[in-house]
mmCIF file of C-alpha atoms in Angstrom:
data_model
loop_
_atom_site.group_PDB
_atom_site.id
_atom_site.type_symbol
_atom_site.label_atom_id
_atom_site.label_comp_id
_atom_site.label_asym_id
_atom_site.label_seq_id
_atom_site.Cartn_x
_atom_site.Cartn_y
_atom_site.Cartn_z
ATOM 1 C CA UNK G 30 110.628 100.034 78.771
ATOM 2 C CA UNK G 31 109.334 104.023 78.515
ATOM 3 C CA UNK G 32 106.225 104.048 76.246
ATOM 4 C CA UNK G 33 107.235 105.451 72.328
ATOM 5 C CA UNK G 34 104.911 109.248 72.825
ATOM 6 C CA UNK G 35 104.803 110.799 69.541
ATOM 7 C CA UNK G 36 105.205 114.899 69.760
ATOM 8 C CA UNK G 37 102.037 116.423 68.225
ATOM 9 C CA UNK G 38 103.642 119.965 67.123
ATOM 10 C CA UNK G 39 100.262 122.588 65.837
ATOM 11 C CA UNK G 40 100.918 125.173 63.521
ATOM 12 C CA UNK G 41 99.228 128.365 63.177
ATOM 13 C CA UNK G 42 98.685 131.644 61.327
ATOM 14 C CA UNK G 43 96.962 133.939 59.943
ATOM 15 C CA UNK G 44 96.223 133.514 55.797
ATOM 16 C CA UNK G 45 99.439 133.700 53.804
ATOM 17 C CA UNK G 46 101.818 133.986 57.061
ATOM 18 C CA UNK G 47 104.212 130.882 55.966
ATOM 19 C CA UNK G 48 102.554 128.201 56.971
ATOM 20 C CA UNK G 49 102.881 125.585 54.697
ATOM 21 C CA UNK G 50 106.527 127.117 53.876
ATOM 22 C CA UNK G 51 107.501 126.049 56.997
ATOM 23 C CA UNK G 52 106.222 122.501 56.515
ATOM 24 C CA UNK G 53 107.673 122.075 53.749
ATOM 25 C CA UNK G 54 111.365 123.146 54.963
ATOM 26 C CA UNK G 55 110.673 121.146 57.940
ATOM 27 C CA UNK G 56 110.055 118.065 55.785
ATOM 28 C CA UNK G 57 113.004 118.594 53.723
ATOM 29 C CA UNK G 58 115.298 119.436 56.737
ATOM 30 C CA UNK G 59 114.072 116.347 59.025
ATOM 31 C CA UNK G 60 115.627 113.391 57.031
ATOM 32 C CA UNK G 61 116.345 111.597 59.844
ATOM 33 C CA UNK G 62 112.631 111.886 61.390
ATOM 34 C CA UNK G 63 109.210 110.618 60.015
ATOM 35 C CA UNK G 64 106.974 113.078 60.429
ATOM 36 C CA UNK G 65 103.287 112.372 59.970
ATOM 37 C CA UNK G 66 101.285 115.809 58.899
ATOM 38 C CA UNK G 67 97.761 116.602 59.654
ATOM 39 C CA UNK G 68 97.276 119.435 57.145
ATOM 40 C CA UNK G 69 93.482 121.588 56.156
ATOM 41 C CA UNK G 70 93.135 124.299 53.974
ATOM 42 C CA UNK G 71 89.585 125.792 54.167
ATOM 43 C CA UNK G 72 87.873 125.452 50.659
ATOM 44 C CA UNK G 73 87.104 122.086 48.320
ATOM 45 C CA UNK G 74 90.503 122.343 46.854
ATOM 46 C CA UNK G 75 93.264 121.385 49.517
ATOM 47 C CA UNK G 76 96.159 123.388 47.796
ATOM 48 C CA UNK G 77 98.172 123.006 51.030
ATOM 49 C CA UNK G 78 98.398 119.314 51.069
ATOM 50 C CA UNK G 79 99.018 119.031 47.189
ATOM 51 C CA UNK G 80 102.194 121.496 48.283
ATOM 52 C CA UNK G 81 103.439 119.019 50.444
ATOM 53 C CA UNK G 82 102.750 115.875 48.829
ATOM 54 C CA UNK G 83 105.572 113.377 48.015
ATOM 55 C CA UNK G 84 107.343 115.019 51.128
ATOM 56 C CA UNK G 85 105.545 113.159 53.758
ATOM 57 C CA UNK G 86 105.896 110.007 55.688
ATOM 58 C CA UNK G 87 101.675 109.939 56.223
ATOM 59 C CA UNK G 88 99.564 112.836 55.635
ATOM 60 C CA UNK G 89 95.689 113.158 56.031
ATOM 61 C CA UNK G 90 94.447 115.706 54.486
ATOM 62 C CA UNK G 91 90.823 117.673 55.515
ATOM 63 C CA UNK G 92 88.973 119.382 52.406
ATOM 64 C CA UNK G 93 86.338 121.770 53.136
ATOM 65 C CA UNK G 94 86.681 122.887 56.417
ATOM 66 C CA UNK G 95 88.092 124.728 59.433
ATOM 67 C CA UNK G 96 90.373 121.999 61.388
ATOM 68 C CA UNK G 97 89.042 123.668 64.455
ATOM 69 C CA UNK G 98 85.403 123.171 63.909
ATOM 70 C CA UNK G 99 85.973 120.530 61.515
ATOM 71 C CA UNK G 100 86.874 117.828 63.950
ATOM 72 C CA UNK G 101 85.755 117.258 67.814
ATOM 73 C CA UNK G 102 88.582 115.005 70.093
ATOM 74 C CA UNK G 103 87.223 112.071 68.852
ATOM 75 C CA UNK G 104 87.577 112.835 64.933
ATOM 76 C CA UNK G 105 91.158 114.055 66.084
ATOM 77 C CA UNK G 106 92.060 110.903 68.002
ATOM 78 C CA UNK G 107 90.929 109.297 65.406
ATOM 79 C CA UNK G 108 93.437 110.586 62.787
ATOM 80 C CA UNK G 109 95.940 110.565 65.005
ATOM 81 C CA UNK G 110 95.977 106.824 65.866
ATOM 82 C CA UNK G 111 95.991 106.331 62.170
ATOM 83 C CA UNK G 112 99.576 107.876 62.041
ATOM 84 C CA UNK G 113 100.561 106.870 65.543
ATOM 85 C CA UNK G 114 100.222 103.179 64.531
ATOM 86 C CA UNK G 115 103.536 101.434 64.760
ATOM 87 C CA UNK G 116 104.018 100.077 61.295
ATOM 88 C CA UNK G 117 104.328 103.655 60.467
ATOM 89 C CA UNK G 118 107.503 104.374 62.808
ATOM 90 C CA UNK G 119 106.591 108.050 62.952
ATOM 91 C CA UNK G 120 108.505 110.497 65.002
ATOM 92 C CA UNK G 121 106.413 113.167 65.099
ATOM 93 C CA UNK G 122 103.055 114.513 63.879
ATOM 94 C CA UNK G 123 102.790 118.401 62.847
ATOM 95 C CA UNK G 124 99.175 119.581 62.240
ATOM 96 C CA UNK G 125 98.977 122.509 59.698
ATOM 97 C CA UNK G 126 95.335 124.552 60.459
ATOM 98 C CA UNK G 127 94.034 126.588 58.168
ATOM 99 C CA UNK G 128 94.142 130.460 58.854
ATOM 100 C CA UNK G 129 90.710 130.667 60.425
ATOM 101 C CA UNK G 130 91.328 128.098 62.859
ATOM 102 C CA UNK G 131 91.106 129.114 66.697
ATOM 103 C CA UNK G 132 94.519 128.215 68.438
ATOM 104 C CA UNK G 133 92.957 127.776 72.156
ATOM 105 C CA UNK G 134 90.754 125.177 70.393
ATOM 106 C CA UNK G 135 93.235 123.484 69.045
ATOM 107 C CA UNK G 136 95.183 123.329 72.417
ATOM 108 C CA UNK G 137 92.017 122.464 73.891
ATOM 109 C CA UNK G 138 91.040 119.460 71.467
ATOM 110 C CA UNK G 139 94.645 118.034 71.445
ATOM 111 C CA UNK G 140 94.648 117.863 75.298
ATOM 112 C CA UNK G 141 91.942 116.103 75.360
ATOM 113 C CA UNK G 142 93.144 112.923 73.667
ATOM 114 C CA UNK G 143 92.144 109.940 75.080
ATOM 115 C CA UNK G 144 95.359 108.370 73.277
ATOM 116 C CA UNK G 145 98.014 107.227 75.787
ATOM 117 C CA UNK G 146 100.947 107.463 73.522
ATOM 118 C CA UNK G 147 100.590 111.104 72.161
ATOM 119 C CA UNK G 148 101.702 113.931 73.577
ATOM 120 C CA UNK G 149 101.297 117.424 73.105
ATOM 121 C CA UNK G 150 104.346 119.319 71.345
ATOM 122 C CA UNK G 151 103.708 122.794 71.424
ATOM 123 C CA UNK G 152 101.644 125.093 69.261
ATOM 124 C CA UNK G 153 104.030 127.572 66.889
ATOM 125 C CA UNK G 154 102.323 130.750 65.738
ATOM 126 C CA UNK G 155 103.454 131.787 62.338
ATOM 127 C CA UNK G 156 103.437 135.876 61.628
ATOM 128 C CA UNK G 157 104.089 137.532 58.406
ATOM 129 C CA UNK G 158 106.306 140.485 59.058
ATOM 130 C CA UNK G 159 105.622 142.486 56.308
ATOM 131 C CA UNK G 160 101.776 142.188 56.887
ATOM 132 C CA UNK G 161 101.286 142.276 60.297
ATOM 133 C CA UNK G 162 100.183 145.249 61.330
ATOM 134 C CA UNK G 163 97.945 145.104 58.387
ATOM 135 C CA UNK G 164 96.511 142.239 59.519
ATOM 136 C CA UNK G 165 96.323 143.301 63.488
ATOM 137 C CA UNK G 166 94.152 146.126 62.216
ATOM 138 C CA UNK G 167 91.752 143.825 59.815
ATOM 139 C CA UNK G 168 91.583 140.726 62.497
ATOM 140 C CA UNK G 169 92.199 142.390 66.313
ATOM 141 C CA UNK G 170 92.105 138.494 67.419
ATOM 142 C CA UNK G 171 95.373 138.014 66.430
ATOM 143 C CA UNK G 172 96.868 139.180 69.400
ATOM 144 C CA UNK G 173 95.001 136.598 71.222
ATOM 145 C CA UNK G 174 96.193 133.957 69.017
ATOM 146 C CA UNK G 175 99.761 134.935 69.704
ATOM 147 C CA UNK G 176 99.466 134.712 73.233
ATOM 148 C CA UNK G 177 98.586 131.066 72.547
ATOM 149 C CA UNK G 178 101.566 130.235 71.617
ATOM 150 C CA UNK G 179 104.231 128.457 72.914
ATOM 151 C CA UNK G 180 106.403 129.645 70.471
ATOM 152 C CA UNK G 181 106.122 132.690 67.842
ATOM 153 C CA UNK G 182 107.897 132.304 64.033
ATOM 154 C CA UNK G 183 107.903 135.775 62.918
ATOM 155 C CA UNK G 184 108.442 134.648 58.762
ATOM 156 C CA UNK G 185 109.321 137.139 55.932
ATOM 157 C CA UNK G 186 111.684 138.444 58.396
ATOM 158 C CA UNK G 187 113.574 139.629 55.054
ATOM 159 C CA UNK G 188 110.532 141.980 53.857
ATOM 160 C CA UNK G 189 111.052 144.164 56.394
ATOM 161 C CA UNK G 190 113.901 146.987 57.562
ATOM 162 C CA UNK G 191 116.026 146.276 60.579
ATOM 163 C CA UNK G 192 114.361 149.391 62.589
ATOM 164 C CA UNK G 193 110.551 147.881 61.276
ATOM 165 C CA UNK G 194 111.834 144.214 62.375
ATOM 166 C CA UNK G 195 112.545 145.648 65.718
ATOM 167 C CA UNK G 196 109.721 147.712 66.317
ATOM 168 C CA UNK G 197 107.678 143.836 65.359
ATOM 169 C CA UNK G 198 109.866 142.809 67.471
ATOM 170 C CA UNK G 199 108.930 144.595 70.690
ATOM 171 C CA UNK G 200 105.345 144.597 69.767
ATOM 172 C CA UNK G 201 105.269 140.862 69.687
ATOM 173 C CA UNK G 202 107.083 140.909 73.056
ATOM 174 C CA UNK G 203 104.297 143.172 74.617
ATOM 175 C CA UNK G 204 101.664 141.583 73.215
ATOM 176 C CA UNK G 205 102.974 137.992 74.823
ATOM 177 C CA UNK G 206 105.669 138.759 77.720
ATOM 178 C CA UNK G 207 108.122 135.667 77.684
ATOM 179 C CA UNK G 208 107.215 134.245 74.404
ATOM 180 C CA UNK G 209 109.941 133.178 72.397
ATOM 181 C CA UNK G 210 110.489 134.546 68.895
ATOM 182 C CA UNK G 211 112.302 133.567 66.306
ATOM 183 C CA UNK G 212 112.777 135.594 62.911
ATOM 184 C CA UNK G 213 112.793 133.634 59.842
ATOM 185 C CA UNK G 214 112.801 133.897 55.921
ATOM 186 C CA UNK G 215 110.847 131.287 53.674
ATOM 187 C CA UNK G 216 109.646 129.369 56.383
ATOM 188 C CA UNK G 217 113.318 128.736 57.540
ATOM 189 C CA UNK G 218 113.262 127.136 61.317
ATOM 190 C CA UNK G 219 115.825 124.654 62.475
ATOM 191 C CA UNK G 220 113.385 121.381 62.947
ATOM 192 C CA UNK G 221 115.632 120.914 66.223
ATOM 193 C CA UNK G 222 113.727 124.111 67.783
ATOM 194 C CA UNK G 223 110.680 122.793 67.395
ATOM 195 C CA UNK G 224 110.810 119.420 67.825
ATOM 196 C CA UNK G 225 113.651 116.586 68.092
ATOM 197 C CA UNK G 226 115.103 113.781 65.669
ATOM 198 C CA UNK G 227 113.986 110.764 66.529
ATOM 199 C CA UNK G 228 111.667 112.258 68.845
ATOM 200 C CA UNK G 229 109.285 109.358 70.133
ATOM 201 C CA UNK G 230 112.569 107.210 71.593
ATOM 202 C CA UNK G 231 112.524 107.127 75.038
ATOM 203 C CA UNK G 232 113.687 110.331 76.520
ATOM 204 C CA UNK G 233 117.293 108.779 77.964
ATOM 205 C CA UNK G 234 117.940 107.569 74.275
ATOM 206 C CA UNK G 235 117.749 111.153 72.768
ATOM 207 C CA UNK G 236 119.343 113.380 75.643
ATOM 208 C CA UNK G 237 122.365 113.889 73.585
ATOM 209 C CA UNK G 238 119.787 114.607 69.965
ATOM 210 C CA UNK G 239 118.863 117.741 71.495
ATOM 211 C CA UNK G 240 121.996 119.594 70.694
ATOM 212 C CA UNK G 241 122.530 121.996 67.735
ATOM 213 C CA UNK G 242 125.870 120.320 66.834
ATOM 214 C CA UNK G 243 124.289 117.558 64.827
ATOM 215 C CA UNK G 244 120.925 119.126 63.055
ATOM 216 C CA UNK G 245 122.931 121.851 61.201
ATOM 217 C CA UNK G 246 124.105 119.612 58.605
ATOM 218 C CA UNK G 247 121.817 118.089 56.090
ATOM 219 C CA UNK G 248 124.043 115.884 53.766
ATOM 220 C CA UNK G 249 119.843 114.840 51.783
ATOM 221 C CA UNK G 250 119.528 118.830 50.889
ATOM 222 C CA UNK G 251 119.820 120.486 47.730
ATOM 223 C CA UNK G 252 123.311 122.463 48.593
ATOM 224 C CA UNK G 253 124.474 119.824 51.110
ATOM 225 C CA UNK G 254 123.728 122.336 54.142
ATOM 226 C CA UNK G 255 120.693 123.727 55.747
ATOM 227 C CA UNK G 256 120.308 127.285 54.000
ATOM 228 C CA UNK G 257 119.036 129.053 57.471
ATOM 229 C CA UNK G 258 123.038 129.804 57.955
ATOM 230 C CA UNK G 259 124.675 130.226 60.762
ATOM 231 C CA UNK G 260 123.207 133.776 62.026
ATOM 232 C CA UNK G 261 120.245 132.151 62.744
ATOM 233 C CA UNK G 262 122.267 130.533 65.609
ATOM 234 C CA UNK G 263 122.604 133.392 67.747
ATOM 235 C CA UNK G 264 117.895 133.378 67.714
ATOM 236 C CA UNK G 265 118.092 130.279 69.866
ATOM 237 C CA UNK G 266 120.200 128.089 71.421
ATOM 238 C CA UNK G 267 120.368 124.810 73.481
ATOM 239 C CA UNK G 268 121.855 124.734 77.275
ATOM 240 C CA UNK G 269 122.656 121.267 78.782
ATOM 241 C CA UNK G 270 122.420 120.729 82.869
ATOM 242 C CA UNK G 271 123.656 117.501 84.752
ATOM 243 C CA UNK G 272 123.547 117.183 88.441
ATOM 244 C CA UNK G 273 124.917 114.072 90.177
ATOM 245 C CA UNK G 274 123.355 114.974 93.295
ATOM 246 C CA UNK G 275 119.406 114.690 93.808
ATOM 247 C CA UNK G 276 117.223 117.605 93.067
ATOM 248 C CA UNK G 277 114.743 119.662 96.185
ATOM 249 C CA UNK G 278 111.832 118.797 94.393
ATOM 250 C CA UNK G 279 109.969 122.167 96.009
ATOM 251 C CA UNK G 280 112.895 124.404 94.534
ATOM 252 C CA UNK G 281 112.840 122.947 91.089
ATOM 253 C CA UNK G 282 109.061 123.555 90.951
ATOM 254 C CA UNK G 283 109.768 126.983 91.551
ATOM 255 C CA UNK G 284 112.505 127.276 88.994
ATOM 256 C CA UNK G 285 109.778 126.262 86.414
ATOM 257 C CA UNK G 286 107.316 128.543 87.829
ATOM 258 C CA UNK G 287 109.387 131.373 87.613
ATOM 259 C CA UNK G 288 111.747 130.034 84.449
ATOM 260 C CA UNK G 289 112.654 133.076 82.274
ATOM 261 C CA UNK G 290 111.698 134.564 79.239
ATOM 262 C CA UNK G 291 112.072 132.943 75.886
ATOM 263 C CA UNK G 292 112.631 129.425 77.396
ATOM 264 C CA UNK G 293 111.026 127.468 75.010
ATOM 265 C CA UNK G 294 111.538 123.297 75.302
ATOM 266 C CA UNK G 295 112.837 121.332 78.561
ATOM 267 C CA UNK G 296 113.590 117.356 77.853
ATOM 268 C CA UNK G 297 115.960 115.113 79.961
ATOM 269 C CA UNK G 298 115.211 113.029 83.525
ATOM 270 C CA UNK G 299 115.270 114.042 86.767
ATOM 271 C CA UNK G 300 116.669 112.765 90.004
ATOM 272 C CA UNK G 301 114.756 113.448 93.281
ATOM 273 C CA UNK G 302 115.347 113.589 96.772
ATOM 274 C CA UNK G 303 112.289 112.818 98.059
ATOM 275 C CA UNK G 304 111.865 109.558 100.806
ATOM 276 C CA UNK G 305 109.400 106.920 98.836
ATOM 277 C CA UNK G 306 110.271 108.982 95.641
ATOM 278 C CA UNK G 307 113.777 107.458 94.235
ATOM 279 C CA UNK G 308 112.280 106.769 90.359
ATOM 280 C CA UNK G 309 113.609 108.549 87.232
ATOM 281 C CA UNK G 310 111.277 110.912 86.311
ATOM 282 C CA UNK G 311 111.400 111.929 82.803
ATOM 283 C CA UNK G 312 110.309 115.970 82.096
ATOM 284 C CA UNK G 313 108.146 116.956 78.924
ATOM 285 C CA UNK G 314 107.640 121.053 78.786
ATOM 286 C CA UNK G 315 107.089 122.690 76.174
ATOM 287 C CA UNK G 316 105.725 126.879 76.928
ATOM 288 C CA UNK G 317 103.347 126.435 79.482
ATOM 289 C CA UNK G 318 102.768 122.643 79.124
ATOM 290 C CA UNK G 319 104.628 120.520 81.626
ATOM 291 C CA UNK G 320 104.392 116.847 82.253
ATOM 292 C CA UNK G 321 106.157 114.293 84.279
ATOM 293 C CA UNK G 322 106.825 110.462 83.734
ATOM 294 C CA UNK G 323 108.015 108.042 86.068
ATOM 295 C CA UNK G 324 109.899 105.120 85.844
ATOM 296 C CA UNK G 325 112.355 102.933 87.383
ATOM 297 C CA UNK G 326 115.968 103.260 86.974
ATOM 298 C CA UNK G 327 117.608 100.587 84.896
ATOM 299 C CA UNK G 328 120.126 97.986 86.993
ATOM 300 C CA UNK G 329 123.824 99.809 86.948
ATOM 301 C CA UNK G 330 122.375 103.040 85.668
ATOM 302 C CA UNK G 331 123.977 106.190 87.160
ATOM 303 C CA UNK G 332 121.398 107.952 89.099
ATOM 304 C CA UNK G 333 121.775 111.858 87.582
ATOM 305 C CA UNK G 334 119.723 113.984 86.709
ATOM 306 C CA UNK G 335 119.997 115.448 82.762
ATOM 307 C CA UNK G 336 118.282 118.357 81.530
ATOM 308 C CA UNK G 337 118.352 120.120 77.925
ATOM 309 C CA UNK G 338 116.687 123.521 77.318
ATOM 310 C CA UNK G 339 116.355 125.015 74.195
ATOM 311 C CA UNK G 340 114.911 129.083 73.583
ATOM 312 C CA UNK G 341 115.624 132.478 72.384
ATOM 313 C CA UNK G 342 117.073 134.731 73.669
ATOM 314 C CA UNK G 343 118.084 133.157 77.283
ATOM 315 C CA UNK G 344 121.045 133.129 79.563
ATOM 316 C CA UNK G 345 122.608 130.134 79.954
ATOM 317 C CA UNK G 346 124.932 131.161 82.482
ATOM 318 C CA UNK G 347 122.094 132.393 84.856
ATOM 319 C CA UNK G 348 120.174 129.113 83.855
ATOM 320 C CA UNK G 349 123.179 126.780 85.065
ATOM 321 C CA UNK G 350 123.336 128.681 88.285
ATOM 322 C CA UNK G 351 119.567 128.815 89.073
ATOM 323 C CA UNK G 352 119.561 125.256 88.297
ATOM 324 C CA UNK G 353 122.326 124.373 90.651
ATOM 325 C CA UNK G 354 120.620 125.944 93.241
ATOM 326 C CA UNK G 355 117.582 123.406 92.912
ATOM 327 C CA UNK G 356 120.289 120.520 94.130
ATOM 328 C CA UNK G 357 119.051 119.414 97.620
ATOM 329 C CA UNK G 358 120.793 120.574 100.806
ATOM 330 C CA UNK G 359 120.928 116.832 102.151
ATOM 331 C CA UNK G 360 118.779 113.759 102.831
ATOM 332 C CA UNK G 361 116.812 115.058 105.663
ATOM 333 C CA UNK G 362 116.375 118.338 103.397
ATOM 334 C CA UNK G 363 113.662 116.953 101.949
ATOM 335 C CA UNK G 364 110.204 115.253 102.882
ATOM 336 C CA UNK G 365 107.617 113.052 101.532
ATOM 337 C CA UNK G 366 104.640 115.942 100.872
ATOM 338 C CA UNK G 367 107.341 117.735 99.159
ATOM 339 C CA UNK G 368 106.645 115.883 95.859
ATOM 340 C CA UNK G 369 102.969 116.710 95.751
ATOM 341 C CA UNK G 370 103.652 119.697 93.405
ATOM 342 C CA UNK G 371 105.533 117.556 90.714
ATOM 343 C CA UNK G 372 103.197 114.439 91.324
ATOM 344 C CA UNK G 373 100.346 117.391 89.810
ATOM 345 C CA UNK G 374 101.824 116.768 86.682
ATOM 346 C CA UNK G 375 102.105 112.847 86.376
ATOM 347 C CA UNK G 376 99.331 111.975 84.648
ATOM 348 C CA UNK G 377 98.460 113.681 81.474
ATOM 349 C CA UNK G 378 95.079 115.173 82.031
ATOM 350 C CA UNK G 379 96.963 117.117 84.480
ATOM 351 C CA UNK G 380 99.666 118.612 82.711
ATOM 352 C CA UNK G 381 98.403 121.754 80.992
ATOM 353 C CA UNK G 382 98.898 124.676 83.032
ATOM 354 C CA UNK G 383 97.920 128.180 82.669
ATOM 355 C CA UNK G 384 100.373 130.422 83.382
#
């Protein structure tokens, strides 16, 4: 049986961006996933996690402190294997840092984890539109903490013009080529974007989750529906591949070496053709984190390999196609050394690449 890994999703963002907005319409948007929150604020009064209180499956909160400097990869393991512990049955951990905290740190400390059955989820970068460049000119080192990300929530979307929103726009896109962006107002993200329902199943159980079609709909919220609307639709979206022939391991390598701009998330199992290689291998990539599992295929189970990919702004059309051409030519296509570049990425100490 795959080992439960529980998503560890950071949040991040300058004073005031959104932050714990976001949480909290995450927490009220995510009824069907327990979500344990790490959550700082840097001063003796923790206003953040008395804002989320009462929302939470487990929260610990951290008074008095930067998150970053506040705790080393063994204070961090440490709360995390408090809210990893089974009893719990939590999906998915978010960590909320305070504004001061250093995301490359964060990354950094996370990765480190000595704890087998966490895994990282992505760091989201939370701007204020209205206040950015304001805040570029006051702290320069936000640019760098943009480029961290794996993802980019540019809140307060509503604050600003169209023509302002689009000069942000660009500006975000030179700052971090490839980044995906999504507007937002309130703190308003569909949870599936960042993370998925009933995320620490075993990857085969929650290939079909990690559609739109079903996270929409929130029949626990105040007005029966989510209130980010449809428009927000057409920010991201989520492309499914299935291949019933094996995969050139060398050619999908270079698909996710090259993959294109604004591809956020890719979940689902893959099917190699590689002699000595037949396992499923399940894929974990979030931005420029990428991790492989393996594991053996259960008796009777159709040998395929399944893919979902979820971003903004990408062509699913082009996707599909470069996708199909990762399919092997035949069985003497491939060879044995040919897996070396996805066997890089078993374990977990090797999976965070700089790109």
């Amino acid at each position: 049986m795959t080992t439960k890994r529980i998503p560890v999703v950071l949040v991040t963002g300058f004073l005031g961006s959104g932050k714990t907005t976001l949480l909290n319409h995450l927490l009220r948007g995510s009824a069907d996933t327990r979500i344990g929150v790490i959550v700082n604020d840097f001063g003796s009064i923790n206003i953040d996690a008395m804002a989320v209180a009462g929302q939470v499956d487990s929260m610990i909160p951290i008074e008095n402190g930067c998150l970053c400097c506040a705790a080393d990869s063994a204070e961090m393991d440490a709360m995390l294997a408090r809210l990893t512990e089974p009893s719990l049955g939590i999906d998915v951990i978010v960590v909320e840092a305070s504004g001061l905290a250093e995301p490359q740190s964060m990354i950094r400390t996370l990765l480190s984890s000595e704890l087998e059955h966490v895994l990282y989820g992505g760091l989201v970068e939370v701007v204020d539109a209205a206040e950015f460049e304001n805040t570029r000119e006051r702290h320069p080192e936000i640019e760098r903490h943009v480029r961290a990300a794996d993802a980019v929530v540019l809140n307060k979307a509503d604050r600003v013009p169209e023509p302002q929103l689009a000069r942000l726009l660009e500006a975000l896109a030179r700052i971090a080529p490839g980044t995906p962006v999504v507007t937002a107002e309130h703190g308003r993200v569909d949870p599936g974007f960042l993370f998925d329902r009933g995320a620490g199943a075993p990857v085969e159980e929650r290939f079909r989750q990690l559609s739109f079609a079903d996270v929409c709909t929130d029949e626990h919220g105040e007005h029966g529906e989510h209130e980010w609307g449809e428009h927000l639709h057409a920010a991201y979206e989520s492309v499914e591949f299935v291949a019933d022939r094996p995969l050139d391991p060398r050619r999908f390598l270079s698909f996710l070496d090259s993959r294109p701009a604004g591809l956020y998330r890719m979940k689902g199992f893959l099917h190699f053709a590689a002699p000595g290689h037949g396992e499923k291998f399940a894929l974990h990539a979030v931005g420029s984190y990428l991790r492989f599992q393996p594991s053996p295929w259960a008796g009777g189970e159709a040998r395929t390999t399944q893919l979902v990919m979820i971003g903004a702004g990408i062509d699913a059309e082009a996707l599909t196609k470069e996708l199909t051409g990762c399919v092997a030519a035949g069985p003497d296509a491939v060879g044995d050394h040919h897996m070396m570049g996805v066997l890089r990425y078993v374990r977990d100490r090797d999976g965070d690449r700089d790109e």
